[in-house]
Amino acid sequence: QSQELSQARIDYHAALLALQEHGTRMVCTGKMHTDRICRFDYLCYCTEAEEFVFFHSNSSFMLPNLGPRRFQPALLDLSSVEDHNTQYFNFLELPAAALKFMPKPVFVPDVTLILNRFNPDNLMHVFHDDLLPIFYTMRQYSDLDDEARLVFMEGWGEGAHFDLYRLLSSKQPLLKEQLRNFGKLMCFTKSYVGLSKMTTWYQYGFVQPQGPKANILVSGNEIRQFASSLMEKLNITTRGEESVAEKKDEYFVVFSRSINRLILNEAELILALVQEFQMRAVTVSLEEQNFPRIVKVISGASILVSMHGAQLVSSLFLPRGAVVVELFPYAVNPEQYTPYKTLASLPGMDLQYVAWRNMVEENSVPYPERPWEQGGIAHLDKEEQDHILTSKEVPRHLCCRNPEWLYRIYQDTIVDIPSLLEALRAIVKTRPNLKKAKPASTVHPGRVREPQCQTSVQATNEAKLTVSWQIPWNLKYLKVREVKYEVWIQEQGENTYMPYILPHQNYTFSENIKPFTTYLVWVRCIFNKHLLGPFADVLMCRT
Ligand code: UDP
C-alpha cells in the first residue's frame, strides 16, 4: 500500500491559503480531559519538534477555550485508558503569520483519527483499548468512514497485530515514526483527536487494584456488532449462517500459550474433556495459527479453555451460549483478575464463565531465575524472595510491576483434572443449547399511561386506595413473555415507601391505608422480570 498522501487530491494553493487565513479551528465534546474528543480543521504536526501545532488567526477558534487549564493536566487522553499521564494530548500555539518562516506544509487530505494505541503487542489491550474504541469512535463521527486515515502517535512500531488495525479502514494506518517521511510540517485538513471510552469495561489498576470499570456503558450487543464487522472483513461466516450444525459437530477449543504460563498436562486435559463432553477438541495458539484462523475456530466453538492471559479476549468471537473456562495458576485469586469474566458477563454477551484455580502448590512450576518481567525474583533481596515463595495468595496490588504477582502469574501449571471437571459440570449441564441461544430482548417498557387513583374512607380507621393505569404504548407492538407492574406507595412526609409487584392494571390497597391521609403513588411496567420501564408522573391520592 502506498504511503503517499496524494497532494493532487487537494488544491495545494487553496489549502495553504485557508490555513494562513483561517488558521486552526477546534471544537470538542466532553467536560473533562478524560471524556473529550476534539475535531480540528487544519491541525498541524511538526515532525522535528514532535509537537502538534495550533495556528491562531483572526478566524480561528478553540472550544473549550481553557486558557492554561489546557495543561491541567491535559486537553485530552490520546488513548482509551483513563487519565494515564503518558497518554496526554496537547498542542503548541503559533500565529498563522509564522507560517511564512516555516517549512512548506504537507496537507493530509483524508479525514484523520489521531490516537495512541496503548499496548499493541498484547491482544487484550489491542481489542479493549484500541480496536473497539476506534471502531465506535468512527461510528460516532460520520465522516470517519471507511476512507478515514488512522494515525497512531504512541510511537511504537506496527506491533504483533497490525493487520487487525488495518481492518478498520481502507487506508493504511500511519505510525508516528512515518510522519517525518512526509515532511517537516504536516497539516491535517480534517481530523479528530482522542478515543471514545464508552466501550471499555476494565481498568488495569494504575490507581486502584485492577477490576471492572465502575460504570460500564457497553453491552454484549455492541461487542458482538463489532465482532461481526471484523469477521465480515476477515471473510469468516459463522456456523449459524453456514448450516444447521449437527450436535456431533460440537467442539471445544483449548487456546494454549506456548512460551510461558503453560498447561503442562495439556494432552491429558484434552483427553479428559473429550471424554467428559463427547466433543471434538481443537487447539489453537497465537504462535501456531494466524489470527483469522483462530477467530474462525472460536466463532464455532461450544467451550473455550485457556490459561488467564490476553488471548482470552478472543472469547468475544464465541457464539452465544458458549462457555469460557479460565485457568489460574497457583496463588492467583480469580476474583481479582476479571477482564475476561467481565467481558463474558456483559449483559447480552450471553456467555457462561467458569474460573478454575490451581490449589496444589506441587502442581505449579515457577521461574524465579527469569527476568523480572517474566516473573523472576532473583533480583530481590533474600527476605523479599522468601516472603514471595511462602505466600499462598498474591495480595491485592497495583499495576504493573508487582514482583509477587508476576512470579505467580508466570508459573506453569499441571491442571488437576478431577477438580476442573467438577467446576465445569455444574455449568455445562445448565448450558443453554448453543443453537437455541438467541439474543434476549432488550426492549424496555414505556411509561404506563393515564395513571389514576380513587379513594374511599370506610371507617375512622379504614380506607381504600385504588390505583389503575393503561399499558405502555409500545406493549401493543411487542411479544412479551411476562408483563408486570410495580407500584410504590409513600405516605406524604414519610421517607420510606412500600413497593408492590402486580400482575394487572389496577389494584385496591386497603392494608396500611389510613383515612384523611395523602399518599404519593408511582407506577411502572416491568417486562420479563428485568426490563424496568420509567415511572409515570407521581400521583397524589388523598383518602
Ligand atoms: N502470548 C502468547 N503465548 C505465550 C505468551 C504470550 O500468545 O506463550 C501472547 C499473549 O496472549 C499476549 C502477548 O503474548 O497477547 C503478551 O503476553 P503477556 O504474558 O505479556 O500478557 P498477558 O497475556 O498476561 O496479558
CSV table of N, CA and C and ligand atoms in Angstrom, one decimal, residues 121-124 161 255-262 286-287 308-311 340 409-410, ligand 1:
chain,number,residue,atom,x,y,z
A,121,ASP,N,1.2,-4.9,21.5
A,121,ASP,CA,1.7,-6.2,21.4
A,121,ASP,C,0.9,-7.2,22.3
A,122,ASN,N,-0.1,-6.7,22.9
A,122,ASN,CA,-0.9,-7.6,23.8
A,122,ASN,C,-2.3,-7.6,23.3
A,123,LEU,N,-2.8,-8.8,23.0
A,123,LEU,CA,-4.1,-8.9,22.3
A,123,LEU,C,-5.2,-8.3,23.1
A,124,MET,N,-5.2,-8.5,24.4
A,124,MET,CA,-6.3,-7.9,25.2
A,124,MET,C,-6.3,-6.3,25.0
A,161,HIS,N,0.0,-7.2,15.9
A,161,HIS,CA,-1.4,-7.4,15.4
A,161,HIS,C,-1.8,-6.2,14.5
A,255,PHE,N,-7.1,-22.9,23.9
A,255,PHE,CA,-6.3,-21.8,23.4
A,255,PHE,C,-5.0,-21.8,24.3
A,256,SER,N,-3.9,-22.4,23.7
A,256,SER,CA,-2.8,-22.6,24.5
A,256,SER,C,-1.7,-21.5,24.3
A,257,ARG,N,-0.9,-21.3,25.3
A,257,ARG,CA,0.2,-20.4,25.3
A,257,ARG,C,1.4,-21.4,25.1
A,258,SER,N,2.3,-21.1,24.2
A,258,SER,CA,3.5,-22.0,24.0
A,258,SER,C,4.8,-21.4,24.6
A,259,ILE,N,4.8,-20.2,25.0
A,259,ILE,CA,6.0,-19.6,25.5
A,259,ILE,C,6.1,-19.6,27.0
A,260,ASN,N,5.0,-19.2,27.7
A,260,ASN,CA,5.0,-19.2,29.1
A,260,ASN,C,3.6,-19.4,29.7
A,261,ARG,N,3.5,-19.5,31.0
A,261,ARG,CA,2.2,-19.8,31.6
A,261,ARG,C,1.6,-21.0,31.0
A,262,LEU,N,2.4,-22.1,30.9
A,262,LEU,CA,1.9,-23.3,30.2
A,262,LEU,C,1.0,-24.1,31.0
A,286,LEU,N,-1.5,-18.5,19.4
A,286,LEU,CA,-1.0,-17.3,18.6
A,286,LEU,C,0.3,-17.7,17.9
A,287,GLU,N,1.0,-18.6,18.5
A,287,GLU,CA,2.3,-19.0,17.8
A,287,GLU,C,2.1,-19.8,16.6
A,308,HIS,N,-5.4,-17.9,32.1
A,308,HIS,CA,-5.5,-16.5,32.1
A,308,HIS,C,-4.5,-15.8,31.2
A,309,GLY,N,-4.9,-14.9,30.4
A,309,GLY,CA,-4.0,-14.2,29.5
A,309,GLY,C,-4.7,-13.5,28.4
A,310,ALA,N,-4.0,-12.6,27.7
A,310,ALA,CA,-4.6,-11.7,26.8
A,310,ALA,C,-5.3,-12.5,25.6
A,311,GLN,N,-4.9,-13.7,25.3
A,311,GLN,CA,-5.5,-14.5,24.2
A,311,GLN,C,-7.0,-14.7,24.5
A,340,TYR,N,-11.7,-11.0,31.6
A,340,TYR,CA,-12.4,-11.9,30.7
A,340,TYR,C,-13.8,-12.3,31.3
A,409,ILE,N,1.9,-15.3,38.3
A,409,ILE,CA,1.1,-15.4,37.1
A,409,ILE,C,1.9,-16.1,36.0
A,410,TYR,N,3.2,-16.1,36.1
A,410,TYR,CA,4.0,-16.7,35.0
A,410,TYR,C,4.4,-18.1,35.4
B,1,UDP,N1,1.3,-14.8,24.4
B,1,UDP,C1,1.1,-15.9,23.8
B,1,UDP,N2,1.7,-17.1,24.1
B,1,UDP,C2,2.6,-17.1,25.2
B,1,UDP,C3,2.8,-15.9,25.9
B,1,UDP,C4,2.2,-14.8,25.5
B,1,UDP,O1,0.3,-16.0,22.8
B,1,UDP,O2,3.1,-18.2,25.5
B,1,UDP,C5,0.6,-13.5,24.0
B,1,UDP,C6,-0.5,-13.1,24.9
B,1,UDP,O3,-1.7,-13.6,24.6
B,1,UDP,C7,-0.4,-11.6,24.7
B,1,UDP,C8,1.0,-11.3,24.5
B,1,UDP,O4,1.6,-12.5,24.0
B,1,UDP,O5,-1.2,-11.2,23.6
B,1,UDP,C9,1.7,-10.8,25.7
B,1,UDP,O6,1.6,-11.7,26.8
B,1,UDP,P1,1.8,-11.3,28.3
B,1,UDP,O7,2.1,-12.6,29.0
B,1,UDP,O8,2.8,-10.2,28.4
B,1,UDP,O9,0.4,-10.7,28.7
B,1,UDP,P2,-0.9,-11.3,29.3
B,1,UDP,O10,-1.3,-12.5,28.4
B,1,UDP,O11,-0.6,-11.7,30.7
B,1,UDP,O12,-1.9,-10.2,29.2
